[in-house]
mmCIF file of C-alpha atoms in Angstrom:
data_model
loop_
_atom_site.group_PDB
_atom_site.id
_atom_site.type_symbol
_atom_site.label_atom_id
_atom_site.label_comp_id
_atom_site.label_asym_id
_atom_site.label_seq_id
_atom_site.Cartn_x
_atom_site.Cartn_y
_atom_site.Cartn_z
ATOM 1 C CA MET G 1 0.107 0.378 -0.086
ATOM 2 C CA SER G 2 1.432 3.631 -0.712
ATOM 3 C CA GLU G 3 1.537 6.352 1.193
ATOM 4 C CA PRO G 4 -1.565 8.658 0.991
ATOM 5 C CA ARG G 5 -1.110 11.990 -2.043
ATOM 6 C CA LEU G 6 -2.444 14.940 -2.482
ATOM 7 C CA THR G 7 -1.826 16.868 -5.240
ATOM 8 C CA GLN G 8 -4.476 20.717 -5.760
ATOM 9 C CA LEU G 9 -5.543 21.808 -8.826
ATOM 10 C CA ALA G 10 -4.487 24.855 -10.597
ATOM 11 C CA ASN G 11 -7.976 25.728 -9.677
ATOM 12 C CA GLY G 12 -7.805 25.145 -5.651
ATOM 13 C CA LEU G 13 -9.487 21.343 -6.086
ATOM 14 C CA ARG G 14 -7.676 19.398 -4.159
ATOM 15 C CA VAL G 15 -7.414 15.655 -5.290
ATOM 16 C CA VAL G 16 -5.871 12.786 -3.100
ATOM 17 C CA SER G 17 -6.068 9.757 -2.976
ATOM 18 C CA GLU G 18 -4.305 6.444 -1.677
ATOM 19 C CA ASP G 19 -3.076 3.768 -3.778
ATOM 20 C CA SER G 20 -3.740 0.304 -2.714
ATOM 21 C CA PRO G 21 -2.196 -2.306 -4.899
ATOM 22 C CA HIS G 22 -3.508 -6.107 -4.107
ATOM 23 C CA LEU G 23 -7.177 -4.640 -4.400
ATOM 24 C CA ALA G 24 -9.131 -4.874 -7.411
ATOM 25 C CA THR G 25 -11.597 -1.768 -6.335
ATOM 26 C CA SER G 26 -11.492 1.511 -6.711
ATOM 27 C CA ALA G 27 -14.093 3.724 -4.106
ATOM 28 C CA VAL G 28 -13.625 7.649 -4.919
ATOM 29 C CA GLY G 29 -15.641 10.392 -4.589
ATOM 30 C CA VAL G 30 -15.852 14.455 -4.414
ATOM 31 C CA TRP G 31 -16.961 16.237 -0.934
ATOM 32 C CA VAL G 32 -17.888 19.707 -1.245
ATOM 33 C CA ASP G 33 -17.709 21.650 1.864
ATOM 34 C CA ALA G 34 -21.293 22.990 1.824
ATOM 35 C CA GLY G 35 -24.165 21.760 3.960
ATOM 36 C CA ALA G 36 -27.359 21.944 6.123
ATOM 37 C CA ARG G 37 -25.411 25.140 7.997
ATOM 38 C CA ASN G 38 -25.009 27.556 4.304
ATOM 39 C CA GLU G 39 -28.079 27.005 3.777
ATOM 40 C CA ARG G 40 -29.382 30.692 4.243
ATOM 41 C CA PRO G 41 -33.463 31.572 5.769
ATOM 42 C CA GLY G 42 -35.655 30.269 2.979
ATOM 43 C CA LEU G 43 -33.414 27.792 2.269
ATOM 44 C CA ASN G 44 -33.003 25.116 4.907
ATOM 45 C CA GLY G 45 -33.048 21.254 2.508
ATOM 46 C CA ILE G 46 -31.931 22.839 -0.114
ATOM 47 C CA SER G 47 -28.212 20.903 0.321
ATOM 48 C CA HIS G 48 -30.237 18.049 0.373
ATOM 49 C CA LEU G 49 -32.672 18.248 -2.502
ATOM 50 C CA ILE G 50 -29.416 18.891 -4.789
ATOM 51 C CA GLU G 51 -28.611 15.554 -3.634
ATOM 52 C CA HIS G 52 -31.323 13.628 -4.492
ATOM 53 C CA MET G 53 -31.489 15.773 -8.340
ATOM 54 C CA ALA G 54 -27.941 15.607 -8.879
ATOM 55 C CA PHE G 55 -28.707 12.167 -9.885
ATOM 56 C CA LYS G 56 -32.499 12.589 -12.091
ATOM 57 C CA GLY G 57 -30.169 13.345 -14.910
ATOM 58 C CA THR G 58 -27.668 15.919 -17.089
ATOM 59 C CA LYS G 59 -26.895 17.198 -19.852
ATOM 60 C CA ARG G 60 -25.550 14.546 -21.362
ATOM 61 C CA ARG G 61 -26.699 11.928 -19.566
ATOM 62 C CA SER G 62 -30.656 10.947 -18.271
ATOM 63 C CA ALA G 63 -31.416 9.402 -14.921
ATOM 64 C CA ARG G 64 -31.728 6.345 -16.354
ATOM 65 C CA ASP G 65 -28.666 6.705 -18.495
ATOM 66 C CA ILE G 66 -26.237 7.412 -15.209
ATOM 67 C CA ALA G 67 -27.909 4.483 -13.544
ATOM 68 C CA GLU G 68 -27.275 2.555 -16.214
ATOM 69 C CA GLU G 69 -23.829 3.009 -17.362
ATOM 70 C CA ILE G 70 -22.711 2.941 -13.556
ATOM 71 C CA GLU G 71 -24.704 -0.518 -13.397
ATOM 72 C CA ALA G 72 -23.209 -1.942 -16.514
ATOM 73 C CA VAL G 73 -20.161 -2.378 -15.275
ATOM 74 C CA GLY G 74 -20.823 -3.658 -11.289
ATOM 75 C CA GLY G 75 -20.627 0.078 -9.910
ATOM 76 C CA HIS G 76 -22.459 2.147 -7.440
ATOM 77 C CA LEU G 77 -22.910 5.484 -6.659
ATOM 78 C CA ASN G 78 -24.330 6.767 -3.804
ATOM 79 C CA ALA G 79 -24.232 10.596 -1.926
ATOM 80 C CA TYR G 80 -25.504 12.305 1.750
ATOM 81 C CA THR G 81 -25.752 15.585 2.837
ATOM 82 C CA SER G 82 -24.061 16.310 6.510
ATOM 83 C CA ARG G 83 -24.743 19.409 8.736
ATOM 84 C CA GLU G 84 -21.630 20.793 7.225
ATOM 85 C CA GLN G 85 -20.409 18.916 3.634
ATOM 86 C CA THR G 86 -21.972 16.990 1.280
ATOM 87 C CA ALA G 87 -20.947 14.189 -0.486
ATOM 88 C CA PHE G 88 -21.498 11.676 -4.564
ATOM 89 C CA PHE G 89 -19.491 8.436 -4.078
ATOM 90 C CA ALA G 90 -18.958 5.695 -5.697
ATOM 91 C CA ARG G 91 -17.405 1.993 -5.585
ATOM 92 C CA VAL G 92 -16.233 0.431 -8.913
ATOM 93 C CA LEU G 93 -13.566 -1.927 -10.188
ATOM 94 C CA LYS G 94 -10.382 -0.636 -10.985
ATOM 95 C CA ASP G 95 -10.582 0.344 -15.027
ATOM 96 C CA ASP G 96 -14.242 1.702 -14.489
ATOM 97 C CA VAL G 97 -12.485 5.137 -12.093
ATOM 98 C CA PRO G 98 -12.139 7.214 -15.081
ATOM 99 C CA LEU G 99 -16.181 6.348 -15.481
ATOM 100 C CA ALA G 100 -17.065 7.165 -12.347
ATOM 101 C CA VAL G 101 -14.835 10.194 -12.080
ATOM 102 C CA ASP G 102 -16.639 11.206 -15.609
ATOM 103 C CA ILE G 103 -19.678 10.720 -14.158
ATOM 104 C CA LEU G 104 -19.386 12.959 -10.279
ATOM 105 C CA GLY G 105 -17.773 15.431 -12.617
ATOM 106 C CA ASP G 106 -21.270 15.179 -15.098
ATOM 107 C CA LEU G 107 -23.272 15.149 -11.879
ATOM 108 C CA LEU G 108 -21.898 18.067 -10.038
ATOM 109 C CA GLN G 109 -21.069 20.865 -13.115
ATOM 110 C CA HIS G 110 -23.599 20.428 -15.289
ATOM 111 C CA SER G 111 -26.987 18.271 -13.598
ATOM 112 C CA VAL G 112 -30.352 19.913 -15.405
ATOM 113 C CA PHE G 113 -32.441 20.485 -12.737
ATOM 114 C CA ASP G 114 -35.386 19.487 -14.708
ATOM 115 C CA PRO G 115 -38.985 21.486 -13.846
ATOM 116 C CA GLU G 116 -40.936 17.650 -14.136
ATOM 117 C CA GLU G 117 -38.224 16.014 -11.901
ATOM 118 C CA LEU G 118 -37.670 18.330 -9.811
ATOM 119 C CA GLU G 119 -41.567 18.100 -8.822
ATOM 120 C CA ARG G 120 -41.821 14.283 -8.719
ATOM 121 C CA GLU G 121 -38.176 13.948 -6.554
ATOM 122 C CA LYS G 122 -39.868 16.893 -3.691
ATOM 123 C CA SER G 123 -42.449 14.597 -2.502
ATOM 124 C CA VAL G 124 -39.801 11.896 -2.505
ATOM 125 C CA VAL G 125 -37.795 14.484 -0.005
ATOM 126 C CA ILE G 126 -41.359 15.394 1.649
ATOM 127 C CA GLN G 127 -42.001 11.712 2.160
ATOM 128 C CA GLU G 128 -38.765 11.133 3.494
ATOM 129 C CA ILE G 129 -39.467 13.720 5.933
ATOM 130 C CA GLY G 130 -42.611 11.657 7.271
ATOM 131 C CA GLN G 131 -40.902 9.157 7.364
ATOM 132 C CA ALA G 132 -37.799 10.533 9.999
ATOM 133 C CA ASN G 133 -41.431 12.092 11.607
ATOM 134 C CA ASP G 134 -42.585 8.825 12.003
ATOM 135 C CA THR G 135 -39.252 7.811 13.834
ATOM 136 C CA PRO G 136 -39.425 8.675 17.384
ATOM 137 C CA ASP G 137 -35.783 8.011 18.260
ATOM 138 C CA ASP G 138 -34.544 9.825 14.635
ATOM 139 C CA ILE G 139 -36.301 13.509 15.157
ATOM 140 C CA ILE G 140 -35.446 13.765 17.957
ATOM 141 C CA PHE G 141 -32.218 14.382 17.393
ATOM 142 C CA ASP G 142 -33.190 17.000 14.807
ATOM 143 C CA HIS G 143 -34.790 18.179 17.752
ATOM 144 C CA PHE G 144 -32.101 18.673 19.688
ATOM 145 C CA GLN G 145 -29.923 20.177 17.228
ATOM 146 C CA GLU G 146 -32.954 22.648 16.810
ATOM 147 C CA ALA G 147 -33.118 23.171 20.894
ATOM 148 C CA ALA G 148 -29.283 23.405 20.666
ATOM 149 C CA TYR G 149 -29.166 26.532 18.089
ATOM 150 C CA PRO G 150 -32.167 27.865 18.035
ATOM 151 C CA ASP G 151 -32.684 30.022 15.007
ATOM 152 C CA GLN G 152 -29.521 29.266 13.595
ATOM 153 C CA ALA G 153 -29.017 27.396 9.393
ATOM 154 C CA ILE G 154 -26.579 24.257 12.192
ATOM 155 C CA GLY G 155 -30.051 24.012 14.244
ATOM 156 C CA ARG G 156 -31.786 23.754 11.292
ATOM 157 C CA ALA G 157 -32.892 19.942 10.276
ATOM 158 C CA ILE G 158 -30.796 18.566 7.197
ATOM 159 C CA LEU G 159 -34.586 17.819 4.934
ATOM 160 C CA GLY G 160 -36.089 20.108 6.008
ATOM 161 C CA THR G 161 -39.683 20.650 6.188
ATOM 162 C CA PRO G 162 -42.520 19.951 3.660
ATOM 163 C CA ASP G 163 -43.261 23.668 3.046
ATOM 164 C CA GLY G 164 -39.471 24.461 2.352
ATOM 165 C CA VAL G 165 -38.676 21.911 0.012
ATOM 166 C CA ASN G 166 -42.854 22.552 -1.249
ATOM 167 C CA ARG G 167 -41.121 26.141 -2.633
ATOM 168 C CA PHE G 168 -37.781 25.538 -4.080
ATOM 169 C CA HIS G 169 -37.371 26.081 -7.565
ATOM 170 C CA ARG G 170 -34.619 25.138 -10.356
ATOM 171 C CA ASP G 171 -33.715 28.331 -10.309
ATOM 172 C CA ASP G 172 -33.282 27.833 -6.163
ATOM 173 C CA LEU G 173 -30.780 25.425 -6.476
ATOM 174 C CA ARG G 174 -28.626 26.244 -9.651
ATOM 175 C CA GLY G 175 -28.008 29.649 -7.434
ATOM 176 C CA TYR G 176 -27.160 27.819 -4.616
ATOM 177 C CA MET G 177 -24.690 25.807 -6.116
ATOM 178 C CA GLY G 178 -23.030 28.705 -8.016
ATOM 179 C CA GLU G 179 -22.583 30.161 -4.412
ATOM 180 C CA GLN G 180 -21.144 27.333 -2.265
ATOM 181 C CA TYR G 181 -19.347 24.091 -4.808
ATOM 182 C CA TYR G 182 -16.364 25.968 -6.582
ATOM 183 C CA ALA G 183 -13.306 24.614 -6.709
ATOM 184 C CA SER G 184 -11.734 26.046 -3.454
ATOM 185 C CA ARG G 185 -13.960 23.931 -1.333
ATOM 186 C CA ILE G 186 -14.475 20.768 -3.318
ATOM 187 C CA VAL G 187 -11.720 17.578 -3.140
ATOM 188 C CA LEU G 188 -11.372 14.265 -4.816
ATOM 189 C CA SER G 189 -10.602 10.840 -3.393
ATOM 190 C CA GLY G 190 -10.437 7.985 -3.579
ATOM 191 C CA ALA G 191 -9.130 4.802 -2.136
ATOM 192 C CA GLY G 192 -8.341 0.927 -3.075
ATOM 193 C CA ARG G 193 -7.140 0.317 -7.037
ATOM 194 C CA VAL G 194 -6.703 4.091 -7.583
ATOM 195 C CA ASP G 195 -3.445 5.552 -9.086
ATOM 196 C CA HIS G 196 -2.724 9.228 -7.890
ATOM 197 C CA ASP G 197 -1.183 10.752 -10.959
ATOM 198 C CA ALA G 198 -3.626 9.138 -13.776
ATOM 199 C CA LEU G 199 -6.706 10.435 -10.904
ATOM 200 C CA VAL G 200 -5.323 14.261 -11.195
ATOM 201 C CA ALA G 201 -5.072 14.024 -14.653
ATOM 202 C CA LEU G 202 -9.301 12.720 -14.732
ATOM 203 C CA ALA G 203 -9.894 15.588 -12.077
ATOM 204 C CA ASN G 204 -8.064 18.120 -14.531
ATOM 205 C CA GLU G 205 -10.465 17.364 -17.580
ATOM 206 C CA HIS G 206 -13.851 16.372 -15.226
ATOM 207 C CA PHE G 207 -12.908 19.253 -13.351
ATOM 208 C CA GLY G 208 -10.810 21.480 -13.775
ATOM 209 C CA ASP G 209 -13.282 24.647 -15.472
ATOM 210 C CA LEU G 210 -14.625 24.959 -12.340
ATOM 211 C CA PRO G 211 -14.276 28.030 -10.706
ATOM 212 C CA THR G 212 -11.960 28.868 -8.175
ATOM 213 C CA LYS G 213 -13.349 31.683 -5.580
ATOM 214 C CA GLY G 214 -12.938 32.933 -1.540
ATOM 215 C CA PRO G 215 -15.077 30.981 0.182
ATOM 216 C CA GLU G 216 -17.830 33.013 1.371
ATOM 217 C CA LEU G 217 -18.672 33.256 5.418
ATOM 218 C CA GLY G 218 -21.223 32.428 6.801
ATOM 219 C CA GLU G 219 -23.079 32.676 10.216
ATOM 220 C CA VAL G 220 -20.538 30.780 13.062
ATOM 221 C CA ALA G 221 -22.333 28.328 15.672
ATOM 222 C CA ALA G 222 -23.221 29.974 18.413
ATOM 223 C CA TYR G 223 -24.803 27.166 21.716
ATOM 224 C CA LYS G 224 -27.296 28.571 23.563
ATOM 225 C CA GLY G 225 -29.310 24.597 25.276
ATOM 226 C CA GLY G 226 -32.509 24.629 26.125
ATOM 227 C CA ASP G 227 -35.458 22.950 26.421
ATOM 228 C CA PHE G 228 -37.314 21.256 23.973
ATOM 229 C CA ARG G 229 -40.919 18.531 25.019
ATOM 230 C CA GLN G 230 -43.363 16.420 23.266
ATOM 231 C CA VAL G 231 -46.211 14.211 24.510
ATOM 232 C CA ARG G 232 -46.731 11.538 22.005
ATOM 233 C CA ASP G 233 -48.721 7.793 22.830
ATOM 234 C CA LEU G 234 -45.387 6.073 22.300
ATOM 235 C CA GLU G 235 -43.911 2.751 24.204
ATOM 236 C CA GLN G 236 -40.582 4.858 25.564
ATOM 237 C CA VAL G 237 -39.724 8.379 26.518
ATOM 238 C CA HIS G 238 -37.116 9.336 24.040
ATOM 239 C CA PHE G 239 -34.848 11.618 26.180
ATOM 240 C CA VAL G 240 -31.291 13.599 24.491
ATOM 241 C CA ALA G 241 -29.490 15.528 27.185
ATOM 242 C CA GLY G 242 -26.283 17.926 25.375
ATOM 243 C CA PHE G 243 -23.505 20.042 26.206
ATOM 244 C CA ASP G 244 -22.001 22.685 24.518
ATOM 245 C CA SER G 245 -18.473 21.412 23.497
ATOM 246 C CA ILE G 246 -15.390 21.115 21.218
ATOM 247 C CA ALA G 247 -14.328 22.178 17.317
ATOM 248 C CA TYR G 248 -12.479 19.924 15.092
ATOM 249 C CA ASP G 249 -9.243 21.510 16.129
ATOM 250 C CA ASP G 250 -9.274 21.378 19.896
ATOM 251 C CA PRO G 251 -6.400 19.714 22.008
ATOM 252 C CA ASP G 252 -9.372 18.120 23.942
ATOM 253 C CA TYR G 253 -10.623 16.859 20.244
ATOM 254 C CA TYR G 254 -8.990 13.017 21.284
ATOM 255 C CA ILE G 255 -9.840 13.100 24.910
ATOM 256 C CA ALA G 256 -13.657 14.294 24.601
ATOM 257 C CA GLN G 257 -13.949 10.834 22.115
ATOM 258 C CA VAL G 258 -12.032 9.069 24.941
ATOM 259 C CA TYR G 259 -14.649 10.028 27.295
ATOM 260 C CA SER G 260 -17.434 9.307 26.047
ATOM 261 C CA THR G 261 -16.079 5.696 24.839
ATOM 262 C CA LEU G 262 -15.663 5.398 28.994
ATOM 263 C CA LEU G 263 -19.206 6.779 29.486
ATOM 264 C CA GLY G 264 -21.266 5.500 27.142
ATOM 265 C CA GLY G 265 -19.902 3.845 24.325
ATOM 266 C CA GLY G 266 -19.891 0.898 24.036
ATOM 267 C CA MET G 267 -21.068 -2.713 26.811
ATOM 268 C CA SER G 268 -18.669 -2.112 29.418
ATOM 269 C CA SER G 269 -19.133 1.859 29.930
ATOM 270 C CA ARG G 270 -20.109 3.527 32.770
ATOM 271 C CA LEU G 271 -23.545 4.308 31.542
ATOM 272 C CA PHE G 272 -24.671 0.061 29.649
ATOM 273 C CA GLN G 273 -22.979 -1.144 32.784
ATOM 274 C CA GLU G 274 -24.837 1.296 35.614
ATOM 275 C CA VAL G 275 -27.803 2.337 34.137
ATOM 276 C CA ARG G 276 -28.901 -0.802 31.656
ATOM 277 C CA GLU G 277 -26.987 -3.495 33.744
ATOM 278 C CA ASN G 278 -27.726 -2.563 37.652
ATOM 279 C CA ARG G 279 -31.626 -0.942 37.951
ATOM 280 C CA GLY G 280 -32.997 -2.403 34.341
ATOM 281 C CA LEU G 281 -34.413 1.585 33.278
ATOM 282 C CA CYS G 282 -34.410 1.492 29.746
ATOM 283 C CA TYR G 283 -32.960 -1.280 26.214
ATOM 284 C CA SER G 284 -30.942 1.367 24.473
ATOM 285 C CA ILE G 285 -28.624 4.424 26.573
ATOM 286 C CA TYR G 286 -25.077 5.533 24.688
ATOM 287 C CA SER G 287 -23.509 8.516 24.786
ATOM 288 C CA PHE G 288 -21.976 10.382 21.157
ATOM 289 C CA THR G 289 -20.041 13.941 20.419
ATOM 290 C CA ALA G 290 -20.489 15.694 17.526
ATOM 291 C CA SER G 291 -18.244 18.537 16.566
ATOM 292 C CA TYR G 292 -17.954 21.280 14.372
ATOM 293 C CA VAL G 293 -15.126 23.646 12.401
ATOM 294 C CA ASP G 294 -16.253 25.831 15.035
ATOM 295 C CA GLY G 295 -18.213 24.122 18.606
ATOM 296 C CA GLY G 296 -19.834 21.125 18.802
ATOM 297 C CA MET G 297 -22.057 19.137 21.555
ATOM 298 C CA PHE G 298 -21.497 16.114 23.813
ATOM 299 C CA GLY G 299 -24.703 13.813 24.219
ATOM 300 C CA ILE G 300 -26.334 11.059 25.834
ATOM 301 C CA TYR G 301 -29.380 9.890 24.973
ATOM 302 C CA ALA G 302 -31.648 7.189 26.046
ATOM 303 C CA GLY G 303 -34.601 5.622 25.681
ATOM 304 C CA THR G 304 -36.513 4.571 28.900
ATOM 305 C CA GLY G 305 -40.619 3.666 30.269
ATOM 306 C CA GLU G 306 -42.444 6.753 31.253
ATOM 307 C CA GLY G 307 -42.094 5.015 34.582
ATOM 308 C CA GLU G 308 -38.438 5.199 34.710
ATOM 309 C CA VAL G 309 -37.504 8.217 33.275
ATOM 310 C CA GLY G 310 -37.675 9.983 37.311
ATOM 311 C CA GLU G 311 -35.472 6.834 38.257
ATOM 312 C CA LEU G 312 -32.576 6.932 34.879
ATOM 313 C CA ILE G 313 -32.375 11.373 34.451
ATOM 314 C CA PRO G 314 -30.629 10.941 38.257
ATOM 315 C CA ALA G 315 -28.609 7.273 37.323
ATOM 316 C CA VAL G 316 -27.353 9.234 34.675
ATOM 317 C CA VAL G 317 -26.375 12.617 35.978
ATOM 318 C CA GLY G 318 -24.581 11.078 38.949
ATOM 319 C CA GLU G 319 -22.952 8.586 36.266
ATOM 320 C CA ILE G 320 -21.253 12.295 35.172
ATOM 321 C CA HIS G 321 -20.233 13.540 38.240
ATOM 322 C CA LYS G 322 -18.785 10.132 39.336
ATOM 323 C CA SER G 323 -16.471 10.750 35.817
ATOM 324 C CA MET G 324 -15.302 14.001 37.410
ATOM 325 C CA GLU G 325 -13.855 12.536 40.461
ATOM 326 C CA ASP G 326 -12.606 8.903 39.747
ATOM 327 C CA LEU G 327 -11.503 7.531 36.687
ATOM 328 C CA PRO G 328 -9.112 3.879 37.366
ATOM 329 C CA GLU G 329 -6.756 3.545 35.052
ATOM 330 C CA VAL G 330 -8.093 0.124 33.775
ATOM 331 C CA GLU G 331 -11.392 2.151 32.630
ATOM 332 C CA VAL G 332 -9.145 4.528 30.966
ATOM 333 C CA ALA G 333 -7.326 1.806 28.771
ATOM 334 C CA ARG G 334 -10.326 -0.249 28.313
ATOM 335 C CA ALA G 335 -11.396 2.946 26.758
ATOM 336 C CA ARG G 336 -8.606 4.035 24.987
ATOM 337 C CA ALA G 337 -8.677 0.445 23.278
ATOM 338 C CA GLN G 338 -12.126 0.459 21.858
ATOM 339 C CA LEU G 339 -11.585 3.737 20.507
ATOM 340 C CA LYS G 340 -7.989 2.668 18.514
ATOM 341 C CA ALA G 341 -9.463 -0.855 17.461
ATOM 342 C CA GLY G 342 -12.409 1.227 15.766
ATOM 343 C CA LEU G 343 -10.153 3.836 14.321
ATOM 344 C CA LEU G 344 -8.230 0.507 12.789
ATOM 345 C CA MET G 345 -10.789 -1.547 11.679
ATOM 346 C CA SER G 346 -12.615 1.179 9.978
ATOM 347 C CA LEU G 347 -9.940 1.908 8.103
ATOM 348 C CA GLU G 348 -9.913 -1.792 6.761
ATOM 349 C CA SER G 349 -12.706 -0.281 4.242
ATOM 350 C CA SER G 350 -11.883 1.300 1.085
ATOM 351 C CA SER G 351 -14.690 4.031 1.181
ATOM 352 C CA ALA G 352 -14.393 4.598 4.526
ATOM 353 C CA ARG G 353 -10.632 5.643 3.907
ATOM 354 C CA CYS G 354 -11.906 7.936 0.630
ATOM 355 C CA GLU G 355 -13.760 9.171 3.118
ATOM 356 C CA GLN G 356 -11.219 9.699 5.796
ATOM 357 C CA PHE G 357 -8.933 11.462 2.874
ATOM 358 C CA ALA G 358 -11.407 13.826 1.820
ATOM 359 C CA ARG G 359 -12.805 15.309 5.792
ATOM 360 C CA GLN G 360 -9.486 15.672 6.773
ATOM 361 C CA THR G 361 -8.551 17.350 3.641
ATOM 362 C CA LEU G 362 -11.962 19.465 3.898
ATOM 363 C CA LEU G 363 -10.752 20.243 8.114
ATOM 364 C CA PHE G 364 -7.225 20.613 8.535
ATOM 365 C CA GLY G 365 -6.265 20.444 4.936
ATOM 366 C CA ARG G 366 -4.291 17.596 5.293
ATOM 367 C CA LEU G 367 -3.773 14.434 5.685
ATOM 368 C CA LEU G 368 -3.084 12.511 9.226
ATOM 369 C CA PRO G 369 -0.875 10.115 9.133
ATOM 370 C CA THR G 370 -3.123 6.868 11.602
ATOM 371 C CA GLU G 371 0.160 6.198 13.563
ATOM 372 C CA GLU G 372 -0.389 10.674 14.611
ATOM 373 C CA VAL G 373 -3.796 9.668 15.432
ATOM 374 C CA ILE G 374 -2.943 6.207 17.718
ATOM 375 C CA ALA G 375 -0.243 8.038 20.013
ATOM 376 C CA ARG G 376 -3.160 10.936 20.255
ATOM 377 C CA VAL G 377 -4.976 8.559 21.489
ATOM 378 C CA ASP G 378 -2.540 6.498 23.594
ATOM 379 C CA GLU G 379 -1.882 10.173 25.153
ATOM 380 C CA VAL G 380 -5.584 11.167 27.186
ATOM 381 C CA ASP G 381 -4.600 9.380 30.971
ATOM 382 C CA ALA G 382 -7.769 9.997 33.319
ATOM 383 C CA GLU G 383 -7.076 13.318 34.588
ATOM 384 C CA GLY G 384 -7.192 15.136 30.775
ATOM 385 C CA LEU G 385 -10.962 12.639 31.330
ATOM 386 C CA LYS G 386 -11.642 14.491 34.429
ATOM 387 C CA ARG G 387 -10.790 17.923 33.517
ATOM 388 C CA PHE G 388 -12.800 17.495 30.540
ATOM 389 C CA ALA G 389 -16.242 16.086 32.104
ATOM 390 C CA THR G 390 -15.684 19.418 34.531
ATOM 391 C CA ARG G 391 -15.233 21.734 31.837
ATOM 392 C CA THR G 392 -18.121 20.156 29.866
ATOM 393 C CA PHE G 393 -21.048 19.805 33.089
ATOM 394 C CA ALA G 394 -19.524 22.311 35.601
ATOM 395 C CA GLY G 395 -22.446 25.107 35.674
ATOM 396 C CA ALA G 396 -23.226 24.510 31.772
ATOM 397 C CA ARG G 397 -26.768 25.364 30.431
ATOM 398 C CA PRO G 398 -27.641 21.562 29.473
ATOM 399 C CA THR G 399 -29.882 20.566 26.128
ATOM 400 C CA VAL G 400 -32.555 18.690 26.815
ATOM 401 C CA ALA G 401 -35.286 17.113 24.185
ATOM 402 C CA ALA G 402 -37.351 14.605 24.887
ATOM 403 C CA MET G 403 -40.361 13.048 22.709
ATOM 404 C CA GLY G 404 -43.107 10.421 24.508
ATOM 405 C CA PRO G 405 -44.939 9.588 27.658
ATOM 406 C CA ALA G 406 -42.658 12.276 29.059
ATOM 407 C CA GLY G 407 -44.716 13.437 31.722
ATOM 408 C CA ARG G 408 -42.341 11.782 34.538
ATOM 409 C CA LEU G 409 -39.755 13.531 33.425
ATOM 410 C CA GLU G 410 -38.108 16.728 35.957
ATOM 411 C CA ASP G 411 -38.503 20.246 34.127
ATOM 412 C CA TYR G 412 -35.900 21.836 32.024
ATOM 413 C CA ALA G 413 -34.748 24.460 35.772
ATOM 414 C CA ALA G 414 -34.234 21.083 38.009
ATOM 415 C CA PHE G 415 -32.610 19.184 35.442
ATOM 416 C CA ALA G 416 -29.488 22.060 35.081
ATOM 417 C CA ALA G 417 -29.599 22.548 38.912
ATOM 418 C CA ARG G 418 -27.885 19.123 39.028
ATOM 419 C CA PHE G 419 -25.167 20.329 37.278
ATOM 420 C CA ILE G 420 -23.811 23.088 39.679
ATOM 421 C CA LEU G 421 -20.964 22.291 41.393
ATOM 422 C CA ASN G 422 -21.251 23.356 45.286
#
C-alpha cells in the first residue's frame, strides 16, 4: 500500500488518494465543503434536495443513463448530506475509475434540474421527512439540534420542512450551487486500487473548469441550549441531553472521544453498566460527540419507559459526576483500546479510507497519519478526562429533548441545577 498523496489543481480543487495494489476495486468520491449550515434563511433543506436531484439527469445523461452506466460495470453510486458537507461517491472496479470520475463530474456541474423531475423528487423528499417524523429515535435528534442552536442554520433539520421543500424552484438549486460549489471547497478522493497521477489527470479533465473563489463566511455556530418536549403516544420516552463542547481542532478533541467511549460507548461503559445492567432502566443508552469547525456538542441518548424516566435522570447525572472525580486506569485503558480498535477496523474499508481522506483534507488541509492519531489517543490519561468532564458539565447550560410519555420527566430548571457544583 502506498502512502496517501495530496495534489492541488490550479483552480484550487484538491485531489487525495491512496493506492492499494492488492485490491481489485476502487472507491472514489467528491466531498463539498457545504452542507445544511450553509443554507440562508428560506433555503433550509436545499443541500439535501440538490443531493437527490444530481442523479436525475444532466446535459449528457438521463437519470436512467446514470444508473445504467454505473451498474453496467458492476459499480454503484451514492451520496449524503451532513450539516457541514455534501458527498457524492462511487465504488467500481479499478479499470472503471475514469467512468466514475466522469459521472461524478457530470453530476456536480451539468445537472439540468428538470422541472418535472424536480416536482417528483420534492415529493420523494417530503415522504422522507414524513418517515423521519414517524421514527422517534431519529427525529428526536432534529429537535435536540434546534433546541441547542435556535434560529441558526446549524440548528435546522438537514432534510428541511415539507413547506420549505415545496417552495424550491430550479433557479434556487442553480443559484445555491453557484454560490457554494466551487473548486477550493471541493476534494476528489480515492482509495483502493487508484493511481494518483491518473486521478489528478481525470480531475483536471472533469473538474478543471470549476471556478476558483474564496470561501464565503457563514454564521458562527452559537450554542444556546434549551428545552424541547413533545408528549406522544409512544411506548418509550426518547430522551437526549446535550452540552456545549469542542470543535475538531480543539486540543481536547481526542480526550473527548475517549471520554465518550468510557462514559457511554459500549457494553462495558459506565452508563450501560449502571443504568441498563445494574438498574434495568432502559434498553438503549449511549453517549456521543458532535464536533464542527467552530464548536460542538457532547450528548447522551436514552430510550426508557414512562415509569423509569424519573429514576433514569439521577442515575445518568450520577455517573457524570463520578467521572469528574474517579477514573481508574483500567477503565481509561479499555476506552483507549476500544477507540483505537474501532478506528483501525474502519480503515480496512477502502470506502471508509476514501471518506476519511476527504474529510481530513477539508477540515485540516492535510492528511493525519494513522500513527499520529493513535499516538494522540495513547496520550489521553485520567487527569485529562476528568478535566474534560469538568470543563463540559460543571455549571453547564444543557439542552434537553424528550418525546413520548414524558410527563414524569423533571423540568428543565431542575435538570440544569444538577450541574451546579457546590
